[in-house]
Amino acid sequence: MLEINQLEKCFGATQVLKSIDLSVKPGELVFVIGPSGSGKSTMLRCCNRLEEPTSGSILLDSEHVTDCHGRALDKMRLKIGMVFQGFHLYPHKSVLANVMLAQVKALKRSKPEAKARAMEMLEHVGLAHKADAMPSELSGGQQQRVAIARALALDPKVMLFDEPTSALDPELVGSVLKVMKQLRQEGMTMLVVSHEMEFAREAADRVVFMDGGVVVEAGTPEDIFGNPKSERLRAFLSRLQPTTAA
Amino acid sequence: MSFLDTFFDGAVMAKYLPDLLGALVTTLWLSAAIVIAGLSLGLGLACLRTLGRWYLTLPIVAFADISRALPPLVVILVFYFGLPGLGIRLSGPMVLFIVLGGVLAAFAEEIFWAGLTSVPKGQWEAGRATGLSFMQTLFDIALPQAIRLGIPSLVNRALAITKMTALGSVIGVKEILSVSSSAQSFSGSATPLTMAALAYLAIFLPVVIFARLLEKRYT
């Protein structure tokens, strides 16, 4: 489904990604962990070209994401949903309008059609009753769920999550993870960068450990958390809370 | 002479009222034209600047900086008395419109631009990540936020510059100040000037009040 081949990314003279290979199969939830500065988010942002890869290729359903330009790239991005750490809802638009905007402007859906789809997605994340609210009236967890609905409404083939719960108060994290778990059960293909190790153990099909711009280790959650092979992964896990390092 | 006779002489008022009303209309449509043209041009320039091409940015910044630095009166005099030397003859109202419209455009461009740069990068990323083009993201996401941020400064600037239509009095435009000050010389009474002040209030006070409502709504 999503294939990353020999991805490299340099910011000036600093190389932040070194020959990353990673693939996500249809319906799979791949979880990326690693210390901050390891290049996880940059890798994710290369997948929809918010960051321009320095070299390497990214394919979605055997179509080159990395060769698209202009309108073709905009079309490609419709197939790749993204959820940000900071939600990035449009503050001047209602919740409903947030979820409708790209449907109407980019997918060229009619307004009634977009509205119906938006309400369906808001229902899905449990926020249909907030359709007419402004984003500023919502809690962080609610805002993030709206952001997920906004991405889902475009019927993407894959969803990218860039630390979706890192900006949330602890008591609000659960509501967002619940929606993500539900998505996984529905068969959505997901690539998730996050520090929620509990969630990784529970819901991930595969866990990828990145450090220093390379994929150090990848495997099932049991392998990664139960039987870490590399020294770097062991060190990383031991620095986490005792609950997750156990 | 009493205060009332000096500033509110009924006979003088009656005599010059028609002239003053005509001048009020002139000031009104000139101001409207300047505001519409200035804000639209400023908005257009700020949008062009977001493209980030040096060959667009450089002339825009040069235009904005020079227009903001020059006293409008100087430019008005140059256009009105200098350009005919090159065979370009513009009417007084036209000079006023071009110069003040241009100055407002320069300030508006800077205000819109400041608004655009203060829209968080994440807003652009959210737009582009959902398949919106650069232009769609600019018009549907960034600009509405930038305009809201700019409303108070835009209103102040538009007011300050439309009041400069009074500079038309030096190039024979029959706007409020020139009509009232010639009426004042003819009548020897300060009353026409009082009428001018009242006329300006009649035009601009509603604008100021409207601006307050606008700001309350959007900030």
Tab-separated table of C-alpha atoms in Angstrom:
chain	number	residue	atom	x	y	z
A	1	MET	CA	0.000	0.000	0.000
A	2	LEU	CA	2.539	2.600	1.174
A	3	GLU	CA	6.144	1.983	0.290
A	4	ILE	CA	9.100	4.090	1.320
A	5	ASN	CA	12.343	3.279	-0.497
A	6	GLN	CA	15.777	4.594	0.409
A	7	LEU	CA	14.312	7.860	1.634
A	8	GLU	CA	16.884	10.500	2.470
A	9	LYS	CA	16.321	13.989	3.750
A	10	CYS	CA	18.851	16.700	4.443
A	11	PHE	CA	18.244	20.085	6.008
A	12	GLY	CA	21.220	22.010	4.692
A	13	ALA	CA	24.265	20.031	5.721
A	14	THR	CA	22.412	17.976	8.338
A	15	GLN	CA	21.167	14.639	7.166
A	16	VAL	CA	18.077	13.754	9.198
A	17	LEU	CA	16.941	10.669	7.275
A	18	LYS	CA	19.391	8.084	6.027
A	19	SER	CA	18.124	5.534	3.560
A	20	ILE	CA	14.800	4.704	5.198
A	21	ASP	CA	12.968	1.642	3.897
A	22	LEU	CA	9.508	1.009	5.232
A	23	SER	CA	6.324	-0.448	3.886
A	24	VAL	CA	2.790	-0.489	5.195
A	25	LYS	CA	0.465	-3.189	3.947
A	26	PRO	CA	-3.259	-2.613	3.398
A	27	GLY	CA	-5.147	-2.558	6.664
A	28	GLU	CA	-1.964	-2.530	8.677
A	29	LEU	CA	-1.184	-0.207	11.569
A	30	VAL	CA	2.508	0.560	11.662
A	31	PHE	CA	3.749	2.393	14.692
A	32	VAL	CA	6.929	4.456	14.629
A	33	ILE	CA	8.727	5.123	17.887
A	34	GLY	CA	12.040	6.704	18.713
A	35	PRO	CA	13.659	9.526	20.665
A	36	SER	CA	12.900	13.106	19.644
A	37	GLY	CA	15.093	14.260	16.797
A	38	SER	CA	15.255	10.748	15.371
A	39	GLY	CA	13.527	11.856	12.153
A	40	LYS	CA	10.161	10.124	12.731
A	41	SER	CA	8.036	13.168	11.994
A	42	THR	CA	10.194	14.208	9.059
A	43	MET	CA	9.767	10.750	7.582
A	44	LEU	CA	6.013	10.978	8.006
A	45	ARG	CA	5.902	14.459	6.502
A	46	CYS	CA	7.847	13.238	3.479
A	47	CYS	CA	5.043	10.748	2.787
A	48	ASN	CA	2.698	13.540	1.675
A	49	ARG	CA	5.515	15.858	0.652
A	50	LEU	CA	4.989	18.477	3.318
A	51	GLU	CA	8.723	17.946	3.456
A	52	GLU	CA	10.457	17.453	0.139
A	53	PRO	CA	12.598	14.300	0.230
A	54	THR	CA	16.204	14.835	-0.822
A	55	SER	CA	16.253	11.460	-2.540
A	56	GLY	CA	14.479	8.134	-2.557
A	57	SER	CA	10.955	7.272	-3.555
A	58	ILE	CA	7.550	6.921	-1.922
A	59	LEU	CA	4.805	4.893	-3.566
A	60	LEU	CA	1.140	4.689	-2.738
A	61	ASP	CA	-0.565	1.747	-4.425
A	62	SER	CA	2.407	1.568	-6.813
A	63	GLU	CA	1.910	5.217	-7.796
A	64	HIS	CA	4.856	7.500	-7.252
A	65	VAL	CA	4.094	10.142	-4.656
A	66	THR	CA	7.569	11.523	-5.168
A	67	ASP	CA	7.089	12.209	-8.898
A	68	CYS	CA	3.896	14.234	-8.566
A	69	HIS	CA	3.826	17.946	-9.157
A	70	GLY	CA	1.192	20.670	-9.081
A	71	ARG	CA	-2.363	19.389	-9.430
A	72	ALA	CA	-1.216	15.765	-9.506
A	73	LEU	CA	0.359	16.224	-6.075
A	74	ASP	CA	-2.810	17.855	-4.736
A	75	LYS	CA	-4.787	14.850	-6.029
A	76	MET	CA	-2.308	12.434	-4.503
A	77	ARG	CA	-2.617	14.179	-1.135
A	78	LEU	CA	-6.351	13.504	-1.168
A	79	LYS	CA	-5.492	9.829	-0.844
A	80	ILE	CA	-3.198	10.447	2.113
A	81	GLY	CA	-4.935	11.686	5.223
A	82	MET	CA	-2.840	13.475	7.821
A	83	VAL	CA	-3.437	14.260	11.458
A	84	PHE	CA	-1.120	16.745	13.132
A	85	GLN	CA	0.135	17.116	16.660
A	86	GLY	CA	-1.333	20.617	16.790
A	87	PHE	CA	-4.725	19.713	15.178
A	88	HIS	CA	-4.610	22.747	12.880
A	89	LEU	CA	-8.343	23.190	12.577
A	90	TYR	CA	-9.315	26.348	10.719
A	91	PRO	CA	-10.255	28.729	13.546
A	92	HIS	CA	-12.488	30.927	11.384
A	93	LYS	CA	-14.703	28.058	10.281
A	94	SER	CA	-17.246	25.968	12.136
A	95	VAL	CA	-16.531	22.321	12.851
A	96	LEU	CA	-18.807	21.322	9.989
A	97	ALA	CA	-17.153	23.773	7.585
A	98	ASN	CA	-13.739	22.440	8.596
A	99	VAL	CA	-14.757	18.944	7.553
A	100	MET	CA	-16.501	20.146	4.397
A	101	LEU	CA	-13.903	22.524	2.958
A	102	ALA	CA	-11.538	20.167	1.145
A	103	GLN	CA	-14.392	17.904	0.090
A	104	VAL	CA	-15.961	20.771	-1.788
A	105	LYS	CA	-12.822	22.539	-3.017
A	106	ALA	CA	-10.494	19.647	-3.739
A	107	LEU	CA	-12.756	16.623	-4.242
A	108	LYS	CA	-15.405	18.794	-5.969
A	109	ARG	CA	-18.241	17.212	-4.047
A	110	SER	CA	-21.518	19.100	-4.035
A	111	LYS	CA	-22.284	20.933	-0.808
A	112	PRO	CA	-25.160	18.653	0.280
A	113	GLU	CA	-23.011	15.625	-0.469
A	114	ALA	CA	-20.061	17.053	1.455
A	115	LYS	CA	-22.289	17.996	4.339
A	116	ALA	CA	-23.793	14.524	4.539
A	117	ARG	CA	-20.330	12.951	4.477
A	118	ALA	CA	-19.052	15.433	7.074
A	119	MET	CA	-21.923	14.656	9.428
A	120	GLU	CA	-21.315	10.963	8.953
A	121	MET	CA	-17.644	11.362	9.862
A	122	LEU	CA	-18.408	13.621	12.825
A	123	GLU	CA	-20.868	11.005	14.026
A	124	HIS	CA	-18.100	8.471	13.648
A	125	VAL	CA	-15.762	10.369	15.970
A	126	GLY	CA	-18.646	11.108	18.327
A	127	LEU	CA	-18.913	14.825	17.659
A	128	ALA	CA	-21.951	15.244	15.421
A	129	HIS	CA	-23.527	17.389	18.140
A	130	LYS	CA	-20.629	19.866	17.823
A	131	ALA	CA	-21.055	20.433	14.083
A	132	ASP	CA	-22.016	24.072	14.501
A	133	ALA	CA	-19.441	24.879	17.187
A	134	MET	CA	-16.278	26.818	16.465
A	135	PRO	CA	-12.986	24.968	17.009
A	136	SER	CA	-12.053	27.289	19.889
A	137	GLU	CA	-15.076	26.038	21.823
A	138	LEU	CA	-13.809	22.446	21.787
A	139	SER	CA	-11.346	20.667	24.049
A	140	GLY	CA	-8.053	19.500	22.550
A	141	GLY	CA	-9.273	15.925	22.324
A	142	GLN	CA	-12.417	17.034	20.540
A	143	GLN	CA	-10.413	19.210	18.166
A	144	GLN	CA	-8.179	16.300	17.296
A	145	ARG	CA	-11.160	14.072	16.619
A	146	VAL	CA	-12.582	16.734	14.301
A	147	ALA	CA	-9.193	16.826	12.555
A	148	ILE	CA	-9.412	13.063	12.112
A	149	ALA	CA	-12.935	13.418	10.694
A	150	ARG	CA	-11.678	16.141	8.352
A	151	ALA	CA	-9.046	13.777	6.970
A	152	LEU	CA	-11.366	10.764	6.813
A	153	ALA	CA	-14.069	12.649	4.937
A	154	LEU	CA	-11.806	12.664	1.881
A	155	ASP	CA	-11.790	8.844	1.820
A	156	PRO	CA	-8.012	8.482	2.029
A	157	LYS	CA	-6.283	5.184	1.383
A	158	VAL	CA	-3.830	5.690	4.180
A	159	MET	CA	-3.787	7.845	7.288
A	160	LEU	CA	-0.674	9.439	8.719
A	161	PHE	CA	-0.693	10.404	12.387
A	162	ASP	CA	2.017	12.783	13.551
A	163	GLU	CA	2.098	12.529	17.354
A	164	PRO	CA	-1.682	12.913	17.506
A	165	THR	CA	-1.917	12.867	21.304
A	166	SER	CA	1.269	14.714	22.308
A	167	ALA	CA	-0.437	18.077	22.687
A	168	LEU	CA	-3.329	16.724	24.726
A	169	ASP	CA	-3.997	16.741	28.433
A	170	PRO	CA	-3.601	13.182	29.739
A	171	GLU	CA	-7.291	12.720	30.431
A	172	LEU	CA	-8.160	13.549	26.810
A	173	VAL	CA	-5.708	11.140	25.182
A	174	GLY	CA	-8.034	8.168	25.567
A	175	SER	CA	-10.808	9.609	23.421
A	176	VAL	CA	-8.455	10.082	20.474
A	177	LEU	CA	-6.864	6.648	20.844
A	178	LYS	CA	-10.319	5.137	20.961
A	179	VAL	CA	-11.142	6.645	17.584
A	180	MET	CA	-7.844	5.397	16.177
A	181	LYS	CA	-8.513	1.893	17.479
A	182	GLN	CA	-11.924	1.957	15.897
A	183	LEU	CA	-10.356	3.011	12.584
A	184	ARG	CA	-7.952	0.145	12.773
A	185	GLN	CA	-10.818	-2.303	13.292
A	186	GLU	CA	-12.496	-0.912	10.201
A	187	GLY	CA	-9.406	-1.799	8.214
A	188	MET	CA	-7.854	1.651	7.691
A	189	THR	CA	-4.183	1.579	6.747
A	190	MET	CA	-2.310	3.700	9.257
A	191	LEU	CA	1.194	4.975	9.846
A	192	VAL	CA	1.475	6.435	13.325
A	193	VAL	CA	4.278	8.378	14.957
A	194	SER	CA	3.588	8.498	18.663
A	195	HIS	CA	4.882	8.044	22.174
A	196	GLU	CA	1.826	6.092	23.344
A	197	MET	CA	3.627	2.809	23.970
A	198	GLU	CA	0.609	1.181	25.591
A	199	PHE	CA	-1.365	1.874	22.482
A	200	ALA	CA	1.442	0.506	20.301
A	201	ARG	CA	1.451	-2.765	22.224
A	202	GLU	CA	-2.282	-3.089	21.990
A	203	ALA	CA	-3.101	-1.959	18.501
A	204	ALA	CA	-0.001	-1.988	16.293
A	205	ASP	CA	0.669	-4.716	13.759
A	206	ARG	CA	4.270	-3.668	13.522
A	207	VAL	CA	6.486	-1.303	15.453
A	208	VAL	CA	9.400	0.514	13.870
A	209	PHE	CA	12.129	1.979	16.047
A	210	MET	CA	13.980	4.930	14.555
A	211	ASP	CA	17.066	6.611	15.933
A	212	GLY	CA	19.492	9.056	14.348
A	213	GLY	CA	17.651	9.061	11.026
A	214	VAL	CA	17.745	5.308	10.444
A	215	VAL	CA	15.365	2.436	11.095
A	216	VAL	CA	17.191	0.548	13.816
A	217	GLU	CA	14.741	-2.218	14.407
A	218	ALA	CA	11.279	-3.282	13.230
A	219	GLY	CA	9.003	-6.088	14.265
A	220	THR	CA	5.859	-7.084	16.074
A	221	PRO	CA	5.063	-5.211	19.277
A	222	GLU	CA	5.990	-8.367	21.220
A	223	ASP	CA	9.434	-8.445	19.590
A	224	ILE	CA	10.128	-4.770	19.955
A	225	PHE	CA	8.940	-4.349	23.537
A	226	GLY	CA	9.535	-7.909	24.797
A	227	ASN	CA	12.722	-8.827	23.059
A	228	PRO	CA	14.641	-5.759	21.865
A	229	LYS	CA	17.760	-6.799	19.948
A	230	SER	CA	19.696	-3.597	19.524
A	231	GLU	CA	21.416	-1.741	22.317
A	232	ARG	CA	19.888	1.540	21.193
A	233	LEU	CA	16.324	0.215	21.456
A	234	ARG	CA	17.028	-1.263	24.884
A	235	ALA	CA	18.416	2.068	26.042
A	236	PHE	CA	15.401	3.910	24.630
A	237	LEU	CA	12.910	1.575	26.288
A	238	SER	CA	14.678	1.747	29.625
A	239	ARG	CA	14.421	5.536	29.601
A	240	LEU	CA	10.632	5.312	29.314
A	241	GLN	CA	8.258	4.910	32.216
A	242	PRO	CA	8.674	1.627	34.070
A	243	THR	CA	5.207	0.544	32.918
A	244	THR	CA	6.249	0.479	29.291
A	245	ALA	CA	9.834	-0.679	29.789
A	246	ALA	CA	8.789	-3.745	31.757
B	1	MET	CA	-18.703	89.256	17.978
B	2	SER	CA	-20.171	86.359	19.791
B	3	PHE	CA	-19.129	82.752	19.510
B	4	LEU	CA	-22.368	81.835	17.763
B	5	ASP	CA	-22.052	84.619	15.173
B	6	THR	CA	-18.497	83.616	14.398
B	7	PHE	CA	-19.015	79.893	13.988
B	8	PHE	CA	-22.743	79.422	13.438
B	9	ASP	CA	-23.943	82.398	11.384
B	10	GLY	CA	-27.339	81.333	10.019
B	11	ALA	CA	-27.310	83.589	6.955
B	12	VAL	CA	-23.847	82.405	5.882
B	13	MET	CA	-24.873	78.813	6.463
B	14	ALA	CA	-27.936	79.129	4.266
B	15	LYS	CA	-25.957	80.835	1.541
B	16	TYR	CA	-23.194	78.279	1.271
B	17	LEU	CA	-25.108	75.134	2.118
B	18	PRO	CA	-25.689	74.052	-1.516
B	19	ASP	CA	-21.970	74.486	-2.350
B	20	LEU	CA	-20.958	72.564	0.756
B	21	LEU	CA	-23.363	69.745	-0.038
B	22	GLY	CA	-21.888	69.447	-3.512
B	23	ALA	CA	-18.411	69.335	-1.971
B	24	LEU	CA	-19.546	66.711	0.496
B	25	VAL	CA	-20.653	64.508	-2.366
B	26	THR	CA	-17.291	64.983	-4.091
B	27	THR	CA	-15.377	64.053	-0.926
B	28	LEU	CA	-17.669	61.093	-0.404
B	29	TRP	CA	-17.234	59.468	-3.815
B	30	LEU	CA	-13.520	60.266	-3.931
B	31	SER	CA	-13.085	58.613	-0.542
B	32	ALA	CA	-15.103	55.586	-1.570
B	33	ALA	CA	-13.095	55.200	-4.780
B	34	ILE	CA	-9.800	55.547	-2.893
B	35	VAL	CA	-10.770	52.990	-0.251
B	36	ILE	CA	-12.052	50.430	-2.753
B	37	ALA	CA	-9.095	50.796	-5.108
B	38	GLY	CA	-6.482	51.067	-2.338
B	39	LEU	CA	-7.661	48.037	-0.369
B	40	SER	CA	-8.115	45.883	-3.477
B	41	LEU	CA	-4.707	46.777	-4.858
B	42	GLY	CA	-3.085	46.248	-1.439
B	43	LEU	CA	-4.755	42.853	-1.108
B	44	GLY	CA	-3.677	41.852	-4.599
B	45	LEU	CA	-0.066	42.870	-3.956
B	46	ALA	CA	0.058	41.011	-0.629
B	47	CYS	CA	-1.254	37.879	-2.380
B	48	LEU	CA	1.365	38.184	-5.120
B	49	ARG	CA	4.010	38.522	-2.433
B	50	THR	CA	3.041	35.150	-0.932
B	51	LEU	CA	4.287	33.493	-4.129
B	52	GLY	CA	7.767	34.243	-2.817
B	53	ARG	CA	9.289	35.212	-6.165
B	54	TRP	CA	11.963	37.891	-5.817
B	55	TYR	CA	10.966	39.589	-9.061
B	56	LEU	CA	7.505	40.143	-7.587
B	57	THR	CA	8.512	40.778	-3.989
B	58	LEU	CA	11.203	43.336	-4.802
B	59	PRO	CA	9.005	45.803	-6.726
B	60	ILE	CA	6.148	45.333	-4.253
B	61	VAL	CA	8.349	46.099	-1.260
B	62	ALA	CA	9.948	49.038	-3.096
B	63	PHE	CA	6.495	50.431	-3.954
B	64	ALA	CA	5.228	49.956	-0.396
B	65	ASP	CA	8.270	51.524	1.231
B	66	ILE	CA	8.523	54.500	-1.097
B	67	SER	CA	4.792	55.229	-1.021
B	68	ARG	CA	4.739	55.075	2.746
B	69	ALA	CA	7.815	57.276	3.092
B	70	LEU	CA	6.790	60.132	0.786
B	71	PRO	CA	4.428	62.822	2.085
B	72	PRO	CA	1.308	62.476	-0.102
B	73	LEU	CA	1.169	66.240	-0.622
B	74	VAL	CA	4.540	66.166	-2.390
B	75	VAL	CA	3.409	63.427	-4.739
B	76	ILE	CA	0.134	65.192	-5.413
B	77	LEU	CA	1.957	68.388	-6.382
B	78	VAL	CA	4.407	66.485	-8.577
B	79	PHE	CA	1.615	64.655	-10.373
B	80	TYR	CA	-0.514	67.742	-10.830
B	81	PHE	CA	2.107	70.323	-11.722
B	82	GLY	CA	4.981	68.122	-12.941
B	83	LEU	CA	3.400	65.523	-15.186
B	84	PRO	CA	1.906	68.057	-17.657
B	85	GLY	CA	5.541	68.788	-18.565
B	86	LEU	CA	5.649	65.257	-19.965
B	87	GLY	CA	2.380	65.804	-21.770
B	88	ILE	CA	0.384	63.879	-19.145
B	89	ARG	CA	-2.502	65.981	-17.966
B	90	LEU	CA	-4.595	64.524	-15.167
B	91	SER	CA	-7.588	66.201	-13.580
B	92	GLY	CA	-7.389	67.189	-9.933
B	93	PRO	CA	-9.720	64.439	-8.692
B	94	MET	CA	-7.820	61.895	-10.800
B	95	VAL	CA	-4.492	62.911	-9.242
B	96	LEU	CA	-6.020	62.697	-5.784
B	97	PHE	CA	-7.473	59.270	-6.558
B	98	ILE	CA	-4.237	57.850	-7.978
B	99	VAL	CA	-1.940	59.205	-5.271
B	100	LEU	CA	-4.103	58.502	-2.224
B	101	GLY	CA	-5.294	55.174	-3.648
B	102	GLY	CA	-1.651	54.240	-4.164
B	103	VAL	CA	-0.623	55.284	-0.653
B	104	LEU	CA	-3.505	53.329	0.879
B	105	ALA	CA	-2.554	50.335	-1.281
B	106	ALA	CA	0.992	50.505	0.084
B	107	PHE	CA	-0.166	50.540	3.698
B	108	ALA	CA	-2.856	47.925	3.057
B	109	GLU	CA	-0.328	45.626	1.396
B	110	GLU	CA	1.854	45.797	4.502
B	111	ILE	CA	-1.108	45.165	6.822
B	112	PHE	CA	-2.391	42.212	4.780
B	113	TRP	CA	1.136	40.857	4.534
B	114	ALA	CA	1.666	41.137	8.290
B	115	GLY	CA	-1.615	39.271	8.743
B	116	LEU	CA	-0.613	36.565	6.288
B	117	THR	CA	2.745	35.998	7.956
B	118	SER	CA	1.081	35.639	11.345
B	119	VAL	CA	-1.186	32.826	10.156
B	120	PRO	CA	0.509	29.736	11.639
B	121	LYS	CA	2.361	27.452	9.229
B	122	GLY	CA	0.188	24.565	10.409
B	123	GLN	CA	-2.843	26.190	8.774
B	124	TRP	CA	-1.099	26.062	5.403
B	125	GLU	CA	0.003	22.506	6.032
B	126	ALA	CA	-3.502	21.393	6.992
B	127	GLY	CA	-4.854	22.936	3.797
B	128	ARG	CA	-2.222	21.486	1.506
B	129	ALA	CA	-2.349	18.078	3.215
B	130	THR	CA	-6.070	17.853	2.448
B	131	GLY	CA	-5.400	18.339	-1.246
B	132	LEU	CA	-6.109	22.067	-1.515
B	133	SER	CA	-3.943	23.969	-3.979
B	134	PHE	CA	-1.744	26.870	-2.923
B	135	MET	CA	-4.341	29.359	-4.179
B	136	GLN	CA	-7.232	27.576	-2.473
B	137	THR	CA	-5.293	27.485	0.784
B	138	LEU	CA	-4.472	31.171	0.414
B	139	PHE	CA	-8.042	32.271	-0.324
B	140	ASP	CA	-10.022	29.897	1.884
B	141	ILE	CA	-7.739	29.517	4.866
B	142	ALA	CA	-4.937	32.067	5.148
B	143	LEU	CA	-6.540	35.267	3.830
B	144	PRO	CA	-9.763	35.180	5.880
B	145	GLN	CA	-7.627	34.906	9.007
B	146	ALA	CA	-5.185	37.582	7.835
B	147	ILE	CA	-8.010	40.003	7.035
B	148	ARG	CA	-9.573	39.542	10.463
B	149	LEU	CA	-6.250	40.285	12.106
B	150	GLY	CA	-5.821	43.370	9.930
B	151	ILE	CA	-9.251	44.938	10.296
B	152	PRO	CA	-8.413	47.445	13.068
B	153	SER	CA	-5.278	48.726	11.332
B	154	LEU	CA	-6.954	48.739	7.940
B	155	VAL	CA	-9.832	50.840	9.220
B	156	ASN	CA	-7.515	53.334	10.892
B	157	ARG	CA	-5.359	53.636	7.822
B	158	ALA	CA	-8.284	53.945	5.439
B	159	LEU	CA	-9.720	56.730	7.607
B	160	ALA	CA	-6.422	58.587	7.843
B	161	ILE	CA	-5.915	58.484	4.103
B	162	THR	CA	-9.446	59.360	3.020
B	163	LYS	CA	-9.279	62.422	5.247
B	164	MET	CA	-6.328	63.488	3.122
B	165	THR	CA	-8.783	64.229	0.325
B	166	ALA	CA	-8.595	67.683	1.964
B	167	LEU	CA	-5.240	67.970	0.182
B	168	GLY	CA	-7.308	68.338	-2.988
B	169	SER	CA	-7.758	71.945	-1.941
B	170	VAL	CA	-4.240	72.735	-3.202
B	171	ILE	CA	-4.977	71.439	-6.696
B	172	GLY	CA	-8.442	72.894	-7.153
B	173	VAL	CA	-10.564	69.854	-6.381
B	174	LYS	CA	-13.933	71.052	-5.196
B	175	GLU	CA	-13.999	68.934	-2.057
B	176	ILE	CA	-15.152	69.994	1.405
B	177	LEU	CA	-12.101	71.918	2.579
B	178	SER	CA	-11.464	73.892	-0.599
B	179	VAL	CA	-15.113	74.890	-1.010
B	180	SER	CA	-15.464	75.909	2.610
B	181	SER	CA	-12.218	77.822	2.783
B	182	SER	CA	-13.054	79.850	-0.299
B	183	ALA	CA	-16.500	80.447	1.188
B	184	GLN	CA	-14.768	81.616	4.308
B	185	SER	CA	-12.660	84.155	2.345
B	186	PHE	CA	-15.689	85.470	0.468
B	187	SER	CA	-17.957	85.759	3.481
B	188	GLY	CA	-15.320	86.787	5.997
B	189	SER	CA	-16.981	84.386	8.408
B	190	ALA	CA	-15.588	81.239	9.993
B	191	THR	CA	-18.981	79.578	9.669
B	192	PRO	CA	-18.192	77.708	6.424
B	193	LEU	CA	-15.259	76.078	8.204
B	194	THR	CA	-17.614	74.939	10.953
B	195	MET	CA	-19.802	73.525	8.233
B	196	ALA	CA	-16.769	71.741	6.785
B	197	ALA	CA	-16.029	70.163	10.156
B	198	LEU	CA	-19.642	69.053	10.453
B	199	ALA	CA	-19.547	67.653	6.926
B	200	TYR	CA	-16.440	65.600	7.737
B	201	LEU	CA	-18.106	64.316	10.884
B	202	ALA	CA	-21.193	63.387	8.880
B	203	ILE	CA	-19.044	61.277	6.571
B	204	PHE	CA	-16.489	59.757	8.899
B	205	LEU	CA	-18.259	59.368	12.233
B	206	PRO	CA	-20.566	56.623	10.861
B	207	VAL	CA	-17.498	54.920	9.390
B	208	VAL	CA	-15.735	54.975	12.750
B	209	ILE	CA	-18.800	53.565	14.490
B	210	PHE	CA	-19.224	50.898	11.831
B	211	ALA	CA	-15.534	50.011	12.254
B	212	ARG	CA	-16.051	49.527	15.975
B	213	LEU	CA	-18.879	47.089	15.349
B	214	LEU	CA	-16.764	45.256	12.794
B	215	GLU	CA	-13.871	44.955	15.225
B	216	LYS	CA	-16.146	43.709	17.999
B	217	ARG	CA	-17.505	41.058	15.725
B	218	TYR	CA	-14.185	39.775	14.417
B	219	THR	CA	-11.719	40.126	17.257
